[in-house]
mmCIF file of C-alpha atoms in Angstrom:
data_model
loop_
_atom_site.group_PDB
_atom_site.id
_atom_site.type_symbol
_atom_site.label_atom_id
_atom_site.label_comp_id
_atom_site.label_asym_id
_atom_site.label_seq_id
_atom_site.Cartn_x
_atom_site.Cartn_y
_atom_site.Cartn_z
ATOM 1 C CA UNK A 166 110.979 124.813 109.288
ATOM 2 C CA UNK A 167 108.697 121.580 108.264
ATOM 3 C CA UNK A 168 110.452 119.574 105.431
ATOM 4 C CA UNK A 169 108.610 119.692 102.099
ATOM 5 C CA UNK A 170 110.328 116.357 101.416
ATOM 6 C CA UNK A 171 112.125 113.415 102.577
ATOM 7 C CA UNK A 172 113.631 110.869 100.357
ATOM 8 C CA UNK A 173 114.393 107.349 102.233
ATOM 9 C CA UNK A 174 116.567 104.439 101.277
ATOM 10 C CA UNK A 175 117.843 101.560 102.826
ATOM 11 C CA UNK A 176 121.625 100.593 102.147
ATOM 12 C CA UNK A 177 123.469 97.332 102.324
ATOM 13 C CA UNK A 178 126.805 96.700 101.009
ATOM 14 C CA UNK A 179 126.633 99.499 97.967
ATOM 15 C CA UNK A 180 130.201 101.032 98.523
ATOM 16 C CA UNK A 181 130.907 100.843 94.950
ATOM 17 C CA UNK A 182 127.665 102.976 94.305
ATOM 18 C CA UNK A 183 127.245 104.793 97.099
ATOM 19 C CA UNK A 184 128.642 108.030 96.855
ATOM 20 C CA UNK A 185 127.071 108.416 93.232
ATOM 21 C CA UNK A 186 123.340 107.875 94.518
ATOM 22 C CA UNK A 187 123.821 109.967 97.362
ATOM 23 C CA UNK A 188 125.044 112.360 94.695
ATOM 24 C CA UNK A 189 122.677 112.663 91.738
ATOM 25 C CA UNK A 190 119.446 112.093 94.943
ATOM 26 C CA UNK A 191 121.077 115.544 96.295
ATOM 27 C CA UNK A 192 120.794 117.281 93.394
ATOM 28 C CA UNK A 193 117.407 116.648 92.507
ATOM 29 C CA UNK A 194 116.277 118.229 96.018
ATOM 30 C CA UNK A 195 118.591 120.795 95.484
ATOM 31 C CA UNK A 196 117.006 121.395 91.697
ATOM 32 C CA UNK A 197 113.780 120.712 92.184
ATOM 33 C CA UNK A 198 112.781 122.420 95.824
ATOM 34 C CA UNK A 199 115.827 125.387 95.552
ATOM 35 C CA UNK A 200 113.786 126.794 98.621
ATOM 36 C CA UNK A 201 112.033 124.057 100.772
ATOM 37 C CA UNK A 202 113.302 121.689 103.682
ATOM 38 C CA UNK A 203 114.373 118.781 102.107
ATOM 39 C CA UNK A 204 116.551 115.987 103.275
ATOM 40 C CA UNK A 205 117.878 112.237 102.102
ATOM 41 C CA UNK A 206 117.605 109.687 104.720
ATOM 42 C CA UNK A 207 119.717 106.857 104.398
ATOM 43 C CA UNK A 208 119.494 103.816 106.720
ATOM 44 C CA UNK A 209 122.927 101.758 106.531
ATOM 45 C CA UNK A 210 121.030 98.381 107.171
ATOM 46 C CA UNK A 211 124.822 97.033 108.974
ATOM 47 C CA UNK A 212 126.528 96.885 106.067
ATOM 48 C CA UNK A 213 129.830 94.291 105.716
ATOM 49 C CA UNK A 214 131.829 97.024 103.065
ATOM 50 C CA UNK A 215 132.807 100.388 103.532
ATOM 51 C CA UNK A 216 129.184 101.723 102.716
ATOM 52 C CA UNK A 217 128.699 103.120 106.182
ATOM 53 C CA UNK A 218 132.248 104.403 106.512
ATOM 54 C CA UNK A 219 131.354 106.499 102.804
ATOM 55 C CA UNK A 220 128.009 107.563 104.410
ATOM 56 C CA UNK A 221 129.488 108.819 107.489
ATOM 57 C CA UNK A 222 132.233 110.865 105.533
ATOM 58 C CA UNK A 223 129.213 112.638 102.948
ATOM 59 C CA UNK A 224 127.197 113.489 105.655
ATOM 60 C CA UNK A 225 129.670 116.371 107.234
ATOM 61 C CA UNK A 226 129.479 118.202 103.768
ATOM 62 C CA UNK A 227 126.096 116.944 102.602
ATOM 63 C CA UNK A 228 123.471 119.045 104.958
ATOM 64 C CA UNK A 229 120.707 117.173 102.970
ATOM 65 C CA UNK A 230 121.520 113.603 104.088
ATOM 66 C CA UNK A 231 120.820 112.071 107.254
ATOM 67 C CA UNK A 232 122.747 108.910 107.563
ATOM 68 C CA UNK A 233 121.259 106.379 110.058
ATOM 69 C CA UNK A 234 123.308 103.037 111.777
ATOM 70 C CA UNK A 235 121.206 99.798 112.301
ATOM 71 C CA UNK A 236 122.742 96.335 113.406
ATOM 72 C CA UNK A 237 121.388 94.604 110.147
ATOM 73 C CA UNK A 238 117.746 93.835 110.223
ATOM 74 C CA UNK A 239 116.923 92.899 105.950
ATOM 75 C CA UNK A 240 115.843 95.227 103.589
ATOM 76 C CA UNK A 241 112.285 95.969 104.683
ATOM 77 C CA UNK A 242 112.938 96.282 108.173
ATOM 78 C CA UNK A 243 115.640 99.094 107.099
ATOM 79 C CA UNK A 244 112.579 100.800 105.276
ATOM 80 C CA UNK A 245 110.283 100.594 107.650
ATOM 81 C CA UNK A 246 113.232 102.383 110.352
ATOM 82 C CA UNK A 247 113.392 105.247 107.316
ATOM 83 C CA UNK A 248 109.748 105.606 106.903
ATOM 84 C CA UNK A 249 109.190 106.394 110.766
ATOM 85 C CA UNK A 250 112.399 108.696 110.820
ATOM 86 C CA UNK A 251 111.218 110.478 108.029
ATOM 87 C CA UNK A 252 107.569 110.666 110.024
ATOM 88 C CA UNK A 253 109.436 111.626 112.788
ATOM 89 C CA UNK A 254 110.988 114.622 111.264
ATOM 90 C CA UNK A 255 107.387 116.075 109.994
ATOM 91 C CA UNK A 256 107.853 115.349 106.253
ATOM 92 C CA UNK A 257 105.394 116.438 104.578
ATOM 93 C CA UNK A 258 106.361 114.202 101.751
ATOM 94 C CA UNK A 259 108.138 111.182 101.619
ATOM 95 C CA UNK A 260 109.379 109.071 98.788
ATOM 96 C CA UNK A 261 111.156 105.686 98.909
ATOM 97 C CA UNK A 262 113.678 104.721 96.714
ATOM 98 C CA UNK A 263 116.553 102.079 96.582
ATOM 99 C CA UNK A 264 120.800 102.685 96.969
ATOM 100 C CA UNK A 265 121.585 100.387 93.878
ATOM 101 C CA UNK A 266 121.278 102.776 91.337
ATOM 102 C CA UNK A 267 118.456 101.323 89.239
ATOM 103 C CA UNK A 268 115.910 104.110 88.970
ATOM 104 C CA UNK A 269 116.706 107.645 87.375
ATOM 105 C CA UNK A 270 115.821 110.712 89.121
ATOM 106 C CA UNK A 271 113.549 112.093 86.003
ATOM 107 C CA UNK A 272 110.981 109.364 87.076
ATOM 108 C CA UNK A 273 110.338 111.578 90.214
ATOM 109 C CA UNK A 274 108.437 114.019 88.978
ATOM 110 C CA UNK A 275 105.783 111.723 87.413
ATOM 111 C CA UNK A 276 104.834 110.963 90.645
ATOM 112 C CA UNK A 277 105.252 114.015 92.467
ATOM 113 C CA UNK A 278 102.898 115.590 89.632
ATOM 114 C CA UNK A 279 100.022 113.496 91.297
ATOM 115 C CA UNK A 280 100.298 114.273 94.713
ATOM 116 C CA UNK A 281 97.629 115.932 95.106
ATOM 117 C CA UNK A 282 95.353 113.467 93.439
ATOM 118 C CA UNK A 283 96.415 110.495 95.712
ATOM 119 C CA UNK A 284 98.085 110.020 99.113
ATOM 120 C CA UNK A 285 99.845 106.949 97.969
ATOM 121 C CA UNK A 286 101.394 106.803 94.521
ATOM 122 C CA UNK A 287 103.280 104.052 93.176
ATOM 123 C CA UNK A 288 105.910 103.313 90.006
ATOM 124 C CA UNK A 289 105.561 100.518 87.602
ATOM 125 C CA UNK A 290 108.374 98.564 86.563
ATOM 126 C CA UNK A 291 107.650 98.340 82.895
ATOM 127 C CA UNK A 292 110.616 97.021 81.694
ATOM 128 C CA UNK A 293 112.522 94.976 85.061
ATOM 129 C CA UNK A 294 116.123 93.931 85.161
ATOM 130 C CA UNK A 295 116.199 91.147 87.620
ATOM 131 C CA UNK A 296 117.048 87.671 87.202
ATOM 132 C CA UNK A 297 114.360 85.425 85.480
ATOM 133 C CA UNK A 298 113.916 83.420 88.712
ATOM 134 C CA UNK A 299 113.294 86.424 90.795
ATOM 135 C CA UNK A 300 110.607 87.961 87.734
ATOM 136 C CA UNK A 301 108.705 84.460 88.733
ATOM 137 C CA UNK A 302 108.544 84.407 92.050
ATOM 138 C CA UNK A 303 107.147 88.499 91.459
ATOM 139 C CA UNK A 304 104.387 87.099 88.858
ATOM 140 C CA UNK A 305 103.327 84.366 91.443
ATOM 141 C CA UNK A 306 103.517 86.962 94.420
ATOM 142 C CA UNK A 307 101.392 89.241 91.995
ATOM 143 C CA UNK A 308 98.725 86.960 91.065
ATOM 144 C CA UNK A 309 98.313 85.518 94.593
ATOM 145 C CA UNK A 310 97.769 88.634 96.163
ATOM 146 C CA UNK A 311 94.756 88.951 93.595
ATOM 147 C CA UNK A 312 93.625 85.876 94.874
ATOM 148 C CA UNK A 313 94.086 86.516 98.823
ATOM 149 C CA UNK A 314 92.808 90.421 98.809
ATOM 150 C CA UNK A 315 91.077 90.905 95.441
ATOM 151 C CA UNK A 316 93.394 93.298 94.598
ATOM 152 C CA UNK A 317 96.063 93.648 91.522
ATOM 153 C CA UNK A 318 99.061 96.024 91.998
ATOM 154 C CA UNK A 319 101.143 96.013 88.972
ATOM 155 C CA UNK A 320 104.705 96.296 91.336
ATOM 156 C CA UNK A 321 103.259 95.645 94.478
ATOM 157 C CA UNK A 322 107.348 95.684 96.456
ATOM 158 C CA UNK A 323 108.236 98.446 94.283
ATOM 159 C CA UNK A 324 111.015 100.800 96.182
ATOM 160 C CA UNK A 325 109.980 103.918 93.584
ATOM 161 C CA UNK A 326 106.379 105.223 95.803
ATOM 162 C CA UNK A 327 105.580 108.764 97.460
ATOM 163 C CA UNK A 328 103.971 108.844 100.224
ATOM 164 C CA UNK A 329 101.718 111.612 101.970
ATOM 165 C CA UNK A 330 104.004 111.933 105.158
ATOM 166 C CA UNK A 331 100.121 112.214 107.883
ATOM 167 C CA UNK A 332 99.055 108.682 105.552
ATOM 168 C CA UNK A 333 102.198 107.216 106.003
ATOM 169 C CA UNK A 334 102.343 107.878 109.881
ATOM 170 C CA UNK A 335 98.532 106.493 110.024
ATOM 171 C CA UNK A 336 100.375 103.006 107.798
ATOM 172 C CA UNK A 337 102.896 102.040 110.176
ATOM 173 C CA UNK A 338 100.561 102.183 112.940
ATOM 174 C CA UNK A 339 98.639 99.432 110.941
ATOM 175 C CA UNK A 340 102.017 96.967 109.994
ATOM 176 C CA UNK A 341 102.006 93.981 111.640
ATOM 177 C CA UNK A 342 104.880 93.426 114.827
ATOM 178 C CA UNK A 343 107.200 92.602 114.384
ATOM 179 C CA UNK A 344 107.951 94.275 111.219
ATOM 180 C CA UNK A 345 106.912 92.015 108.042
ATOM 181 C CA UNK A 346 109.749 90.650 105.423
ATOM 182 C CA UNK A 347 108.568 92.970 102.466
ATOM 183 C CA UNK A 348 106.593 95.963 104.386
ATOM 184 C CA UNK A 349 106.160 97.814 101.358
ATOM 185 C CA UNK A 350 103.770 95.142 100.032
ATOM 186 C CA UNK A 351 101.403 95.662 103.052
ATOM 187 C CA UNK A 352 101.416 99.471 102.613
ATOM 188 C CA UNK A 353 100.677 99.247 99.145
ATOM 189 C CA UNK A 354 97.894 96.590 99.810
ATOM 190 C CA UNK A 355 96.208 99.001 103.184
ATOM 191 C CA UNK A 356 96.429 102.089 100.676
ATOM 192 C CA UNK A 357 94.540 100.451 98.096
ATOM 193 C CA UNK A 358 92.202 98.975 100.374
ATOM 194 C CA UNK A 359 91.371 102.496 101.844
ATOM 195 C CA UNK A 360 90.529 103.969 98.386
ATOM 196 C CA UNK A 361 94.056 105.084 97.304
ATOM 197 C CA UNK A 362 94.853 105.868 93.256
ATOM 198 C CA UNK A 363 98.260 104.129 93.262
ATOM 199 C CA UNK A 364 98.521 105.049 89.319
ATOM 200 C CA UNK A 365 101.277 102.424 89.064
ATOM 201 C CA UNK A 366 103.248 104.832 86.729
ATOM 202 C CA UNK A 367 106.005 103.276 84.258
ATOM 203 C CA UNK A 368 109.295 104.116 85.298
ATOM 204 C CA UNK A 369 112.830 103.504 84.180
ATOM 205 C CA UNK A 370 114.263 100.438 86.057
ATOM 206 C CA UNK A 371 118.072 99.874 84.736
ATOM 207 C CA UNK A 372 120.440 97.035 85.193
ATOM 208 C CA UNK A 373 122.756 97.109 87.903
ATOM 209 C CA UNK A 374 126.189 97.526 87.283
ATOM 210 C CA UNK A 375 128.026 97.474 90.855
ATOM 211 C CA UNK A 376 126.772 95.261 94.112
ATOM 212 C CA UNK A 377 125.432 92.066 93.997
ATOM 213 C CA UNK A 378 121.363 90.865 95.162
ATOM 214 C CA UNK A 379 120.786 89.562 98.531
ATOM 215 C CA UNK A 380 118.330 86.810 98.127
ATOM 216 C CA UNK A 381 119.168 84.772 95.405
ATOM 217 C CA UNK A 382 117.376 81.413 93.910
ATOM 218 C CA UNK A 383 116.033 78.999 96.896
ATOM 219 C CA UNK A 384 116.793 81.626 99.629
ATOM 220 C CA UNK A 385 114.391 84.149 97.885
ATOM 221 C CA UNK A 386 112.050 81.280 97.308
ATOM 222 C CA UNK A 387 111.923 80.741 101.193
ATOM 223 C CA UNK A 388 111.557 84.396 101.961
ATOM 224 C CA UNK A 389 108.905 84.943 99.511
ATOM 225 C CA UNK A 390 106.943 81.962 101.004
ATOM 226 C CA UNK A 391 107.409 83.672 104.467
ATOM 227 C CA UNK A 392 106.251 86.873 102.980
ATOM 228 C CA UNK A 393 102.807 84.972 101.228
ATOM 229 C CA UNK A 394 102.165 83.406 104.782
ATOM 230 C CA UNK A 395 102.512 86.761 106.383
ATOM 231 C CA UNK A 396 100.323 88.064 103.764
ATOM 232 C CA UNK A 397 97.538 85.606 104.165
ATOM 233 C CA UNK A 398 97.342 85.871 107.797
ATOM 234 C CA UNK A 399 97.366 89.834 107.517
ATOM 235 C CA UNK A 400 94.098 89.152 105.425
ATOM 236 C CA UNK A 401 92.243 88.460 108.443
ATOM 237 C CA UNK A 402 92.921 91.784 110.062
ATOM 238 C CA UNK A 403 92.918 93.758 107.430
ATOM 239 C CA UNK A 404 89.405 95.306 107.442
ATOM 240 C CA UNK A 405 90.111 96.630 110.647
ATOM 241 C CA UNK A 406 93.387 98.307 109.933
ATOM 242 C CA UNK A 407 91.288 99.489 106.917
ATOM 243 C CA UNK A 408 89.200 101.246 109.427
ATOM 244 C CA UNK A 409 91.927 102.983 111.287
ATOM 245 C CA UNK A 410 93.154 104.412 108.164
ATOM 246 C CA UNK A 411 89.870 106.785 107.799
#
């Protein structure tokens, strides 16, 4: 039986919200598709808590997740290893979302009430509840994308998009090797490119109340400077991956 849907996340270090998103993810597959395939793939990006320890105790009463071990590799490269498992198992479907507990589940169906109208649909953080530093850096990443591609993308790293699963197969072929810093900006910028209506629908993006960020101050300015040189070199290619995408 081909699976309708496959929601993806990447998890690092989330014990204390683990077993909640897992939770209220399940239910909204269970609620919204009570007779399609559907699963929750969750890649525990070699987490230093208990988060893969939770994972692997759901999973044996949870017959909608499918939990996923990776030495850690950063956040997009745990993505990207959820993307191609959810290609792997034929989604038809697939929608990326984050373990921190930021997004509600209502959001969902805004996009999924579009699929038909685009094969790559993205949210908008309207409202975002991330330290001023970070909401910088994600103006200057913003604007310099417009400047490199041509192209503006309200959210362009967004983790709330749904993906046609046969467009999203056709993506990774395109990323760059090995696997960019923040994949999800690439995607976003090839589906554009092609002719994609990414909407860039306002969604709910609350503050987080367990876990900590990552990348913080001059660490996150050093990976986003990574990220704008990986960026500008992937300009030079990019009409050619644009090709491959037809």
């Amino acid at each position: 039986m081909s699976i309708k849907l496959a929601i993806v996340m990447p998890a690092y270090n989330e014990e204390e919200c683990m077993a909640d998103v897992v939770s209220i993810w399940t239910k909204l597959l269970i609620e919204e598709f009570p007779t399609e395939n559907t699963c929750l793939i969750v890649v525990n990006d070699g987490s230093k808590d208990s988060t893969g320890k939770i994972l692997d105790g759901l999973a044996p009463h949870n017959d909608k997740l499918v939990v996923v071990h990776q030495i850690n590799g950063g956040h997009g490269n745990a993505v990207v290893h959820a993307y191609r498992k959810a290609v792997e198992l034929g989604a038809e479907y697939v929608f990326q979302t984050d373990s921190d507990d930021q997004f509600v589940t209502a959001d969902f169906k805004k996009l999924w009430d579009k699929r038909t109208q685009s094969d790559f649909i993205l949210g908008y953080r309207e409202v975002r509840h991330d330290d001023p530093f970070r909401l910088l850096i994600t103006r200057i990443l913003r604007w310099s994308m417009f400047l490199i591609y041509g192209t503006f993308i309200m959210d362009l790293n967004i983790p709330f998009r749904l993906i046609k699963g046969s467009f999203l197969k056709k993506l990774l072929i395109q990323l760059p090797n090995p696997v960019p810093f923040a994949p999800n900006i690439f995607l976003a910028i090839m589906a554009k490119k092609s002719g994609q209506e990414l909407f860039n629908i306002p969604i709910v993006h609350k503050e987080r109340a367990t876990g900590e960020v990552s990348i913080r101050k001059m660490k996150l300015l050093k990976v986003c400077w990574q990220s704008f040189k990986e960026l500008a070199r992937f300009r030079l290619e990019l009409n050619a991956k644009i090709k491959n995408l037809k």
